[in-house]
Tab-separated table of C-alpha atoms and ligand atoms in Angstrom:
chain	number	residue	atom	x	y	z
A	238	MET	CA	33.671	28.188	33.396
A	239	SER	CA	31.213	30.540	35.302
A	240	PHE	CA	30.840	29.117	39.343
A	241	GLY	CA	26.773	28.914	38.071
A	242	THR	CA	27.875	25.991	36.170
A	243	ALA	CA	30.364	24.451	38.120
A	244	MET	CA	27.675	24.979	41.096
A	245	SER	CA	25.273	23.209	38.769
A	246	ARG	CA	27.550	20.165	37.695
A	247	GLN	CA	28.573	19.405	40.870
A	248	LEU	CA	24.878	18.914	42.328
A	249	LEU	CA	24.132	16.918	39.603
A	250	ARG	CA	26.364	14.653	40.597
A	251	CYS	CA	25.338	14.698	43.843
A	252	SER	CA	22.232	14.785	43.342
A	253	SER	CA	22.617	11.578	40.438
A	254	ALA	CA	24.589	9.438	43.237
A	255	ALA	CA	22.277	10.095	46.027
A	256	THR	CA	18.729	10.152	44.202
A	257	LEU	CA	19.587	7.417	41.216
A	258	GLY	CA	21.993	5.218	42.653
A	259	ALA	CA	25.774	4.884	40.718
A	260	PRO	CA	26.240	6.467	37.304
A	261	ARG	CA	24.866	4.162	34.336
A	262	SER	CA	27.856	2.448	32.664
A	263	MET	CA	27.240	4.032	29.235
A	264	SER	CA	27.342	0.746	27.633
A	265	SER	CA	23.522	-0.142	29.583
A	266	TRP	CA	21.687	2.475	27.756
A	267	TRP	CA	20.122	-0.534	25.173
A	268	ARG	CA	21.133	-3.612	26.587
A	269	HIS	CA	17.252	-4.178	26.752
A	270	VAL	CA	17.069	-3.913	22.961
A	271	GLU	CA	16.479	-7.534	21.578
A	272	PRO	CA	16.571	-7.722	17.715
A	273	ALA	CA	13.177	-6.468	15.562
A	274	PRO	CA	11.522	-9.436	13.872
A	275	LYS	CA	11.945	-9.234	9.875
A	276	ASP	CA	9.156	-7.724	8.078
A	277	PRO	CA	7.617	-10.358	6.550
A	278	ILE	CA	8.135	-8.690	3.177
A	279	LEU	CA	11.104	-6.666	2.828
A	280	GLY	CA	12.603	-9.616	4.842
A	281	VAL	CA	12.418	-11.461	1.577
A	282	ALA	CA	13.835	-9.244	-0.566
A	283	GLU	CA	16.689	-9.287	1.758
A	284	ALA	CA	17.247	-13.073	1.846
A	285	PHE	CA	16.968	-12.904	-2.099
A	286	LEU	CA	19.852	-10.510	-2.484
A	287	ALA	CA	22.272	-12.736	0.070
A	288	ASP	CA	21.630	-15.637	-1.813
A	289	PRO	CA	24.522	-16.224	-4.971
A	290	SER	CA	22.305	-19.090	-6.757
A	291	PRO	CA	22.106	-17.979	-10.646
A	292	ASN	CA	18.786	-19.206	-10.500
A	293	LYS	CA	17.362	-17.457	-7.905
A	294	VAL	CA	13.965	-16.094	-8.405
A	295	ASN	CA	12.043	-13.143	-6.415
A	296	VAL	CA	8.583	-13.087	-6.547
A	297	GLY	CA	8.216	-11.828	-2.991
A	298	VAL	CA	8.185	-7.809	-2.687
A	299	GLY	CA	5.428	-6.261	-5.227
A	300	ALA	CA	7.836	-4.429	-7.368
A	301	TYR	CA	7.146	-4.290	-11.448
A	302	ARG	CA	10.096	-5.734	-13.349
A	303	ASP	CA	10.256	-6.217	-17.269
A	304	ASP	CA	10.749	-8.818	-18.888
A	305	ASN	CA	14.340	-9.504	-18.147
A	306	GLY	CA	13.544	-9.052	-14.607
A	307	LYS	CA	15.387	-5.456	-14.534
A	308	PRO	CA	13.846	-2.746	-12.243
A	309	VAL	CA	11.440	-0.117	-14.947
A	310	VAL	CA	12.121	3.378	-15.261
A	311	LEU	CA	8.545	4.386	-17.210
A	312	GLU	CA	9.447	6.400	-20.039
A	313	CYS	CA	7.156	9.024	-19.183
A	314	VAL	CA	9.166	9.836	-16.453
A	315	ARG	CA	12.275	9.855	-17.756
A	316	GLU	CA	11.206	12.329	-20.175
A	317	ALA	CA	10.311	14.445	-16.526
A	318	GLU	CA	13.580	13.991	-15.678
A	319	ARG	CA	15.096	15.535	-18.850
A	320	ARG	CA	13.213	18.616	-18.737
A	321	ILE	CA	13.605	18.377	-14.637
A	322	ALA	CA	17.294	18.424	-15.090
A	323	GLY	CA	19.076	21.790	-14.089
A	324	ASN	CA	15.674	23.571	-14.060
A	325	MET	CA	14.770	22.685	-10.625
A	326	ASN	CA	15.760	24.439	-7.543
A	327	MET	CA	16.213	22.578	-3.919
A	328	GLU	CA	13.515	25.052	-2.006
A	329	TYR	CA	11.454	23.648	0.664
A	330	LEU	CA	8.308	22.229	0.135
A	331	PRO	CA	5.194	23.652	1.886
A	332	MET	CA	3.824	21.227	4.927
A	333	GLY	CA	1.248	19.630	2.629
A	334	GLY	CA	3.602	19.123	-0.015
A	335	SER	CA	2.947	20.421	-3.850
A	336	LEU	CA	-0.117	22.264	-4.498
A	337	LYS	CA	0.516	21.019	-8.394
A	338	MET	CA	0.867	16.979	-7.712
A	339	VAL	CA	-1.740	17.181	-5.320
A	340	GLU	CA	-4.033	18.775	-7.846
A	341	GLU	CA	-3.480	16.291	-10.220
A	342	THR	CA	-3.740	13.198	-7.939
A	343	LEU	CA	-7.216	13.908	-6.493
A	344	LYS	CA	-8.173	13.618	-10.349
A	345	LEU	CA	-7.058	10.215	-10.571
A	346	ALA	CA	-9.313	9.198	-7.489
A	347	TYR	CA	-12.182	11.213	-7.429
A	348	GLY	CA	-12.576	12.066	-10.946
A	349	GLU	CA	-11.608	14.458	-13.799
A	350	ASN	CA	-14.634	16.662	-13.435
A	351	SER	CA	-15.004	16.038	-9.698
A	352	ASN	CA	-17.742	18.678	-7.795
A	353	LEU	CA	-16.086	17.559	-4.591
A	354	ILE	CA	-13.114	19.086	-6.108
A	355	LYS	CA	-14.360	22.329	-7.388
A	356	ASP	CA	-16.210	22.685	-4.400
A	357	LYS	CA	-12.927	22.468	-2.648
A	358	ARG	CA	-14.632	20.130	-0.189
A	359	ILE	CA	-11.368	17.436	-0.621
A	360	ALA	CA	-8.387	17.990	2.655
A	361	ALA	CA	-5.733	16.782	0.894
A	362	VAL	CA	-1.913	16.603	1.412
A	363	GLN	CA	1.363	15.577	-0.658
A	364	SER	CA	2.684	12.139	1.742
A	365	LEU	CA	5.563	9.604	1.448
A	366	SER	CA	3.833	7.326	-0.845
A	367	GLY	CA	0.580	5.235	0.245
A	368	THR	CA	2.730	3.793	3.738
A	369	GLY	CA	3.014	7.521	4.715
A	370	ALA	CA	-0.336	8.419	3.887
A	371	CYS	CA	-1.728	5.931	5.937
A	372	ARG	CA	0.038	6.532	8.822
A	373	LEU	CA	-0.827	10.006	9.007
A	374	PHE	CA	-4.366	8.954	8.298
A	375	ALA	CA	-3.874	6.682	11.191
A	376	ASP	CA	-2.840	9.549	13.510
A	377	PHE	CA	-5.041	12.117	12.648
A	378	GLN	CA	-8.279	9.031	13.658
A	379	LYS	CA	-6.163	9.189	16.986
A	380	ARG	CA	-6.081	12.562	17.677
A	381	PHE	CA	-9.636	13.535	16.460
A	382	SER	CA	-11.939	10.240	17.376
A	383	PRO	CA	-9.174	9.095	19.734
A	384	ASP	CA	-11.473	5.973	20.951
A	385	SER	CA	-12.401	4.767	17.681
A	386	GLN	CA	-11.012	1.191	15.906
A	387	ILE	CA	-10.306	-0.067	12.701
A	388	TYR	CA	-11.675	-2.764	10.429
A	389	ILE	CA	-8.858	-4.378	8.901
A	390	PRO	CA	-9.501	-7.094	5.820
A	391	VAL	CA	-8.328	-10.702	6.558
A	392	PRO	CA	-6.166	-11.119	5.078
A	393	THR	CA	-4.568	-7.336	4.793
A	394	TRP	CA	-0.967	-5.965	3.666
A	395	ALA	CA	1.334	-6.764	6.349
A	396	ASN	CA	2.077	-3.516	7.382
A	397	HIS	CA	-1.758	-2.045	7.491
A	398	HIS	CA	-1.128	-3.518	11.017
A	399	ASN	CA	2.063	-2.143	12.104
A	400	ILE	CA	0.645	1.284	10.792
A	401	TRP	CA	-2.344	1.242	12.620
A	402	ARG	CA	-0.313	-0.426	16.100
A	403	ASP	CA	2.005	2.302	15.755
A	404	ALA	CA	-0.450	5.176	15.821
A	405	HIS	CA	-2.213	3.221	18.671
A	406	ILE	CA	-5.314	2.548	17.284
A	407	PRO	CA	-7.101	-0.767	18.741
A	408	GLN	CA	-7.854	-3.372	15.233
A	409	ARG	CA	-10.750	-5.540	14.722
A	410	THR	CA	-10.572	-7.389	11.504
A	411	PHE	CA	-13.584	-8.552	8.814
A	412	HIS	CA	-13.793	-11.430	6.351
A	413	TYR	CA	-12.528	-11.089	3.597
A	414	TYR	CA	-11.294	-13.911	1.895
A	415	HIS	CA	-12.409	-17.188	1.093
A	416	PRO	CA	-9.750	-19.932	1.058
A	417	GLU	CA	-12.132	-22.803	-0.169
A	418	SER	CA	-12.761	-21.276	-3.463
A	419	ARG	CA	-9.757	-18.256	-3.591
A	420	GLY	CA	-12.274	-15.794	-3.835
A	421	LEU	CA	-14.432	-12.978	-1.822
A	422	ASN	CA	-15.695	-14.156	1.020
A	423	PHE	CA	-19.141	-11.428	0.506
A	424	PRO	CA	-21.299	-13.075	2.955
A	425	ALA	CA	-19.157	-13.227	5.890
A	426	MET	CA	-17.924	-9.438	4.979
A	427	MET	CA	-21.726	-7.999	4.974
A	428	ASP	CA	-22.365	-9.567	8.004
A	429	ASP	CA	-19.150	-8.387	9.711
A	430	ILE	CA	-20.058	-4.953	8.210
A	431	LYS	CA	-23.528	-4.756	9.410
A	432	ASN	CA	-22.616	-6.297	12.867
A	433	ALA	CA	-19.726	-3.794	13.385
A	434	PRO	CA	-20.716	-0.814	15.814
A	435	ASN	CA	-22.513	2.065	14.020
A	436	GLY	CA	-20.040	4.703	12.907
A	437	SER	CA	-16.754	2.149	12.569
A	438	PHE	CA	-13.835	3.160	10.458
A	439	PHE	CA	-13.215	-0.063	7.994
A	440	LEU	CA	-10.154	0.079	5.759
A	441	LEU	CA	-11.181	-1.468	2.602
A	442	HIS	CA	-8.303	-1.410	-0.445
A	443	ALA	CA	-9.814	0.334	-3.491
A	444	CYS	CA	-8.316	-2.162	-6.211
A	445	ALA	CA	-6.413	-5.233	-6.760
A	446	HIS	CA	-6.199	-6.284	-3.188
A	447	ASN	CA	-2.555	-6.849	-1.702
A	448	PRO	CA	-2.164	-10.020	-0.957
A	449	THR	CA	-5.151	-12.011	-2.519
A	450	GLY	CA	-5.710	-10.117	-6.237
A	451	VAL	CA	-9.400	-10.584	-4.943
A	452	ASP	CA	-12.044	-7.611	-5.321
A	453	PRO	CA	-16.033	-7.295	-5.211
A	454	SER	CA	-17.448	-7.076	-8.535
A	455	GLU	CA	-18.805	-3.622	-9.059
A	456	GLU	CA	-22.608	-5.142	-7.966
A	457	GLN	CA	-20.975	-5.864	-4.745
A	458	TRP	CA	-19.062	-2.891	-3.655
A	459	ARG	CA	-22.591	-0.666	-4.213
A	460	GLU	CA	-23.720	-3.381	-1.520
A	461	ILE	CA	-20.736	-2.428	0.619
A	462	SER	CA	-21.493	0.870	0.128
A	463	TYR	CA	-25.301	1.015	0.826
A	464	GLN	CA	-24.517	-1.167	3.544
A	465	PHE	CA	-21.376	1.747	4.927
A	466	LYS	CA	-24.321	4.193	4.549
A	467	VAL	CA	-26.772	2.490	6.873
A	468	LYS	CA	-24.607	1.866	9.585
A	469	GLY	CA	-22.809	5.519	8.949
A	470	HIS	CA	-19.484	3.781	8.777
A	471	PHE	CA	-16.538	5.503	7.748
A	472	ALA	CA	-14.475	4.112	4.691
A	473	PHE	CA	-10.253	4.809	4.157
A	474	PHE	CA	-9.287	3.332	0.601
A	475	ASP	CA	-5.767	2.474	0.160
A	476	MET	CA	-5.299	2.696	-3.315
A	477	ALA	CA	-2.124	2.051	-3.900
A	478	TYR	CA	-2.315	-0.222	-7.340
A	479	GLN	CA	-4.759	2.001	-9.631
A	480	GLY	CA	-3.805	1.164	-12.862
A	481	PHE	CA	-2.904	-2.333	-12.344
A	482	ALA	CA	-6.039	-3.932	-11.457
A	483	SER	CA	-7.350	-3.371	-15.504
A	484	GLY	CA	-4.830	-1.439	-16.696
A	485	ASP	CA	-6.952	1.415	-16.654
A	486	PRO	CA	-7.112	3.849	-13.691
A	487	GLU	CA	-10.074	5.189	-14.322
A	488	ARG	CA	-11.637	1.769	-13.806
A	489	ASP	CA	-9.607	1.038	-10.991
A	490	ALA	CA	-11.260	4.012	-8.703
A	491	LYS	CA	-14.617	2.568	-9.794
A	492	SER	CA	-14.612	1.429	-5.882
A	493	ILE	CA	-14.106	4.659	-4.358
A	494	ARG	CA	-16.395	6.814	-7.248
A	495	ILE	CA	-19.639	4.187	-6.093
A	496	PHE	CA	-18.984	5.680	-2.242
A	497	LEU	CA	-18.792	9.123	-4.010
A	498	GLU	CA	-21.747	8.491	-5.698
A	499	ASP	CA	-23.622	7.433	-2.722
A	500	GLY	CA	-22.283	10.680	-0.754
A	501	HIS	CA	-20.034	9.321	1.734
A	502	LEU	CA	-17.342	11.206	3.062
A	503	ILE	CA	-14.198	8.917	2.440
A	504	GLY	CA	-10.644	9.582	3.307
A	505	CYS	CA	-8.458	7.729	0.590
A	506	ALA	CA	-4.377	7.278	0.198
A	507	GLN	CA	-2.697	7.170	-3.092
A	508	SER	CA	0.477	6.085	-3.939
A	509	TYR	CA	2.884	6.304	-7.106
A	510	ALA	CA	5.248	3.751	-6.147
A	511	LYS	CA	3.915	0.782	-8.379
A	512	ASN	CA	1.648	2.687	-10.786
A	513	MET	CA	4.665	5.220	-12.183
A	514	GLY	CA	7.015	3.111	-10.841
A	515	LEU	CA	8.070	5.794	-8.406
A	516	TYR	CA	9.497	3.332	-5.750
A	517	GLY	CA	12.031	4.955	-4.079
A	518	GLN	CA	10.868	8.264	-4.740
A	519	ARG	CA	8.048	8.306	-2.078
A	520	VAL	CA	5.299	10.229	-3.172
A	521	GLY	CA	1.527	9.625	-2.873
A	522	CYS	CA	-1.299	11.519	-0.829
A	523	LEU	CA	-3.950	11.419	1.819
A	524	SER	CA	-7.304	13.149	1.089
A	525	VAL	CA	-10.470	13.088	3.346
A	526	VAL	CA	-13.567	14.125	1.475
A	527	CYS	CA	-15.516	17.196	3.982
A	528	GLU	CA	-18.678	18.393	4.600
A	529	ASP	CA	-17.448	21.672	2.749
A	530	GLU	CA	-14.707	23.742	2.249
A	531	LYS	CA	-14.152	25.425	6.018
A	532	GLN	CA	-14.161	22.131	6.983
A	533	ALA	CA	-11.576	20.975	4.553
A	534	VAL	CA	-9.390	24.007	5.331
A	535	ALA	CA	-9.494	23.053	9.111
A	536	VAL	CA	-8.632	19.484	8.193
A	537	LYS	CA	-6.066	20.292	5.733
A	538	SER	CA	-4.386	22.253	8.331
A	539	GLN	CA	-4.352	19.553	11.461
A	540	LEU	CA	-2.919	17.254	8.356
A	541	GLN	CA	-0.424	19.704	7.989
A	542	GLN	CA	0.507	20.389	12.175
A	543	LEU	CA	0.808	16.261	12.231
A	544	ALA	CA	3.393	16.286	9.269
A	545	ARG	CA	5.090	19.443	10.846
A	546	PRO	CA	7.186	17.137	13.782
A	547	MET	CA	7.537	14.069	12.172
A	548	TYR	CA	8.811	15.365	8.695
A	549	SER	CA	8.396	18.954	8.318
A	550	SER	CA	7.359	18.686	4.619
A	551	PRO	CA	7.797	15.683	1.958
A	552	PRO	CA	10.578	15.547	-0.606
A	553	VAL	CA	10.355	17.451	-3.961
A	554	HIS	CA	11.757	15.578	-6.730
A	555	GLY	CA	8.723	12.945	-6.900
A	556	ALA	CA	5.718	15.466	-6.863
A	557	VAL	CA	7.393	17.364	-9.908
A	558	ILE	CA	8.306	14.187	-11.765
A	559	VAL	CA	4.399	13.001	-10.997
A	560	SER	CA	3.517	17.123	-11.887
A	561	ILE	CA	4.976	17.365	-14.817
A	562	ILE	CA	3.421	13.900	-16.064
A	563	LEU	CA	-0.170	14.840	-15.155
A	564	SER	CA	0.093	17.950	-16.499
A	565	ASP	CA	0.939	17.738	-19.919
A	566	PRO	CA	-1.741	15.670	-22.099
A	567	ASP	CA	1.127	13.823	-23.812
A	568	LEU	CA	2.639	12.464	-21.100
A	569	LYS	CA	-0.221	11.444	-19.495
A	570	LYS	CA	-0.859	9.626	-22.351
A	571	LEU	CA	2.297	7.884	-22.323
A	572	TRP	CA	1.640	7.102	-18.783
A	573	LEU	CA	-1.465	5.704	-19.349
A	574	LYS	CA	0.028	3.595	-22.392
A	575	GLU	CA	2.736	2.851	-19.756
A	576	VAL	CA	0.517	1.472	-17.305
A	577	LYS	CA	-1.716	-0.106	-19.290
A	578	GLY	CA	1.533	-2.054	-20.653
A	579	MET	CA	2.678	-3.251	-16.859
A	580	ALA	CA	-0.305	-4.630	-16.451
A	581	ASP	CA	-0.736	-6.515	-19.601
A	582	ARG	CA	2.545	-8.134	-18.789
A	583	ILE	CA	1.358	-9.345	-15.587
A	584	ILE	CA	-2.002	-10.809	-17.327
A	585	GLY	CA	0.081	-12.649	-19.594
A	586	MET	CA	2.363	-14.407	-16.778
A	587	ARG	CA	-1.101	-15.543	-15.342
A	588	THR	CA	-1.706	-17.186	-18.117
A	589	ALA	CA	1.748	-18.511	-18.560
A	590	LEU	CA	2.018	-19.918	-15.004
A	591	ARG	CA	-1.032	-21.696	-14.916
A	592	GLU	CA	-0.868	-23.019	-18.473
A	593	ASN	CA	2.735	-24.700	-17.071
A	594	LEU	CA	1.377	-25.816	-14.086
A	595	GLU	CA	-1.293	-27.823	-16.100
A	596	LYS	CA	1.067	-28.625	-18.655
A	597	LEU	CA	3.117	-30.150	-16.290
A	598	GLY	CA	-0.387	-32.493	-15.497
A	599	SER	CA	-1.029	-30.985	-12.200
A	600	PRO	CA	-4.193	-32.400	-10.973
A	601	LEU	CA	-4.761	-29.103	-8.446
A	602	SER	CA	-7.017	-25.892	-9.422
A	603	TRP	CA	-5.097	-23.151	-10.926
A	604	GLU	CA	-7.399	-21.595	-12.126
A	605	HIS	CA	-7.215	-18.542	-9.489
A	606	ILE	CA	-4.026	-17.722	-10.704
A	607	THR	CA	-6.088	-16.457	-14.239
A	608	LYS	CA	-9.105	-14.907	-11.825
A	609	GLN	CA	-7.382	-12.937	-9.392
A	610	ILE	CA	-6.390	-9.591	-10.532
A	611	GLY	CA	-3.568	-6.859	-9.611
A	612	MET	CA	-0.007	-7.457	-8.920
A	613	PHE	CA	-0.256	-10.572	-6.564
A	614	CYS	CA	-1.074	-14.172	-6.985
A	615	TYR	CA	-2.284	-15.704	-3.559
A	616	SER	CA	-1.680	-19.510	-4.780
A	617	GLY	CA	-2.639	-21.388	-1.719
A	618	LEU	CA	0.965	-22.670	-1.286
A	619	THR	CA	1.343	-23.160	2.435
A	620	PRO	CA	4.575	-21.755	4.703
A	621	GLU	CA	6.302	-25.077	4.381
A	622	GLN	CA	5.994	-25.616	0.636
A	623	VAL	CA	6.959	-21.727	0.389
A	624	ASP	CA	9.699	-22.801	2.614
A	625	ARG	CA	10.686	-25.608	0.202
A	626	LEU	CA	10.749	-23.534	-2.762
A	627	THR	CA	13.228	-21.083	-1.294
A	628	SER	CA	15.429	-23.676	0.160
A	629	GLU	CA	15.282	-26.242	-2.530
A	630	TYR	CA	14.865	-23.861	-5.576
A	631	HIS	CA	15.437	-20.516	-4.568
A	632	ILE	CA	12.401	-19.517	-5.299
A	633	TYR	CA	11.848	-16.147	-2.516
A	634	LEU	CA	8.233	-15.385	-1.981
A	635	THR	CA	5.846	-14.304	1.379
A	636	ARG	CA	5.183	-17.514	3.947
A	637	ASN	CA	1.686	-16.860	3.101
A	638	GLY	CA	1.903	-18.094	-0.446
A	639	ARG	CA	1.769	-14.955	-2.174
A	640	ILE	CA	3.175	-14.719	-5.636
A	641	SER	CA	4.223	-11.049	-6.801
A	642	MET	CA	3.473	-11.769	-10.594
A	643	ALA	CA	5.254	-8.456	-11.514
A	644	GLY	CA	8.661	-10.818	-10.677
A	645	VAL	CA	7.450	-14.066	-12.995
A	646	THR	CA	9.189	-13.670	-16.332
A	647	THR	CA	8.809	-15.657	-19.576
A	648	GLY	CA	12.400	-16.813	-18.680
A	649	ASN	CA	11.511	-17.716	-15.354
A	650	VAL	CA	7.952	-18.777	-15.794
A	651	GLY	CA	8.609	-22.752	-16.811
A	652	TYR	CA	10.535	-22.567	-13.693
A	653	LEU	CA	8.567	-21.254	-11.164
A	654	ALA	CA	5.505	-23.862	-12.557
A	655	ASN	CA	7.919	-27.015	-12.219
A	656	ALA	CA	8.931	-25.717	-8.507
A	657	ILE	CA	5.678	-25.303	-7.261
A	658	HIS	CA	4.696	-28.613	-9.447
A	659	GLU	CA	7.125	-30.296	-7.205
A	660	VAL	CA	6.089	-28.889	-3.995
A	661	THR	CA	2.655	-29.650	-3.935
A	662	LYS	CA	3.409	-32.862	-5.380
A	663	SER	CA	2.629	-34.456	-1.767
A	664	ALA	CA	-1.581	-32.584	-1.881
A	665	GLN	CA	-2.468	-33.986	-4.647
B	835	LIG	C1	4.362	-5.052	-1.487
B	835	LIG	O1	3.314	-5.344	-0.387
B	835	LIG	O2	5.348	-6.174	-1.645
B	835	LIG	C2	4.854	-3.651	-0.925
B	835	LIG	O3	3.564	-2.787	-1.125
B	835	LIG	C3	5.774	-3.561	-1.040
B	835	LIG	C4	5.959	-2.995	0.597
B	835	LIG	O4	6.217	-2.101	1.054
B	835	LIG	O5	5.467	-4.351	1.328
């Protein structure tokens, strides 16, 4: 050991003792850390796994299951995997991710023949699925519009609040759901849009709103877009369920296309978790429409710079799967068929759940089960009724009464309907 090193150690010991008091015991560093509250969605999945009951039903997390309640790997994904097997290197992707994947993904949101794509006006990077896209955007918003806020619908996906909170963006809310009609509170929503300060940021669900399953009609989207124009608001679309609302990804992008027709410069988060079943692959895309190519180059470079200290570059495997599927016309056709198959099974289960409840003689209205769309049914069950479903019937769902219709099967729909009927009897 050199004299210099020994000297510095000595000095450090003296200065710690003199200025910082007695040295901390090794075990005291994290004594103040309390356990984090359970995640309202993923916590339900954990509780389900821990339940040994053979009758247990998981309609909590939004993850698609087949009619036997089993996770699904799409046939197009299996085929892409076969093509990859043994042929892929494990090199880093660039900071912005796979160019091919991003190119194909933009076509899904903005349209195959989009002029914005042709004119290179979209800054886009591969993201860690939809959550990562939202978070990257929130960080971008904080860095380049530091005094802005975000308007979030009531209710919304619980994680939206965490994302913008951790990006230190103040949150405001706007009316969305109307509990009495179990539909959209359009007048109150429009009032909130009009009353927000000019140039506000709004988070919109492009389709299959999570958790309510309630979307504006095409006409209503036009009015919303018009009002955004009048107020100069910025629309950030979270499109986590493209294809799950109607069974057709093109139709499900209608809200975005309406905003583009009106010339809005939007932001958009896309995810392949649901519509390609690539949940654990964490593959998605963040895009920001810019005024011109020069601006898009600058914005993309900043998005990459935000990504670099967080995760450096995104994972490669899922991106290759998506690129293979979307750039091969036959595989893309197969994917579209499989998305429709998933959406149709869910629609079938909506009908079955409603019919079962009606057959049991429930005098309550269950019309909303078939009126709402996408992966979720916002049942109207109270937190207490949800607690009874879980404790007495081993049925797991979030306490806001959201039922993931993707977990309903011909095998469990009768059991589920009966349990819902029993716990809602006192309200009948
Ligand atoms: C959900 O809403 O259940 C899904 O988006 C899964 C998640 O990460 O919360």
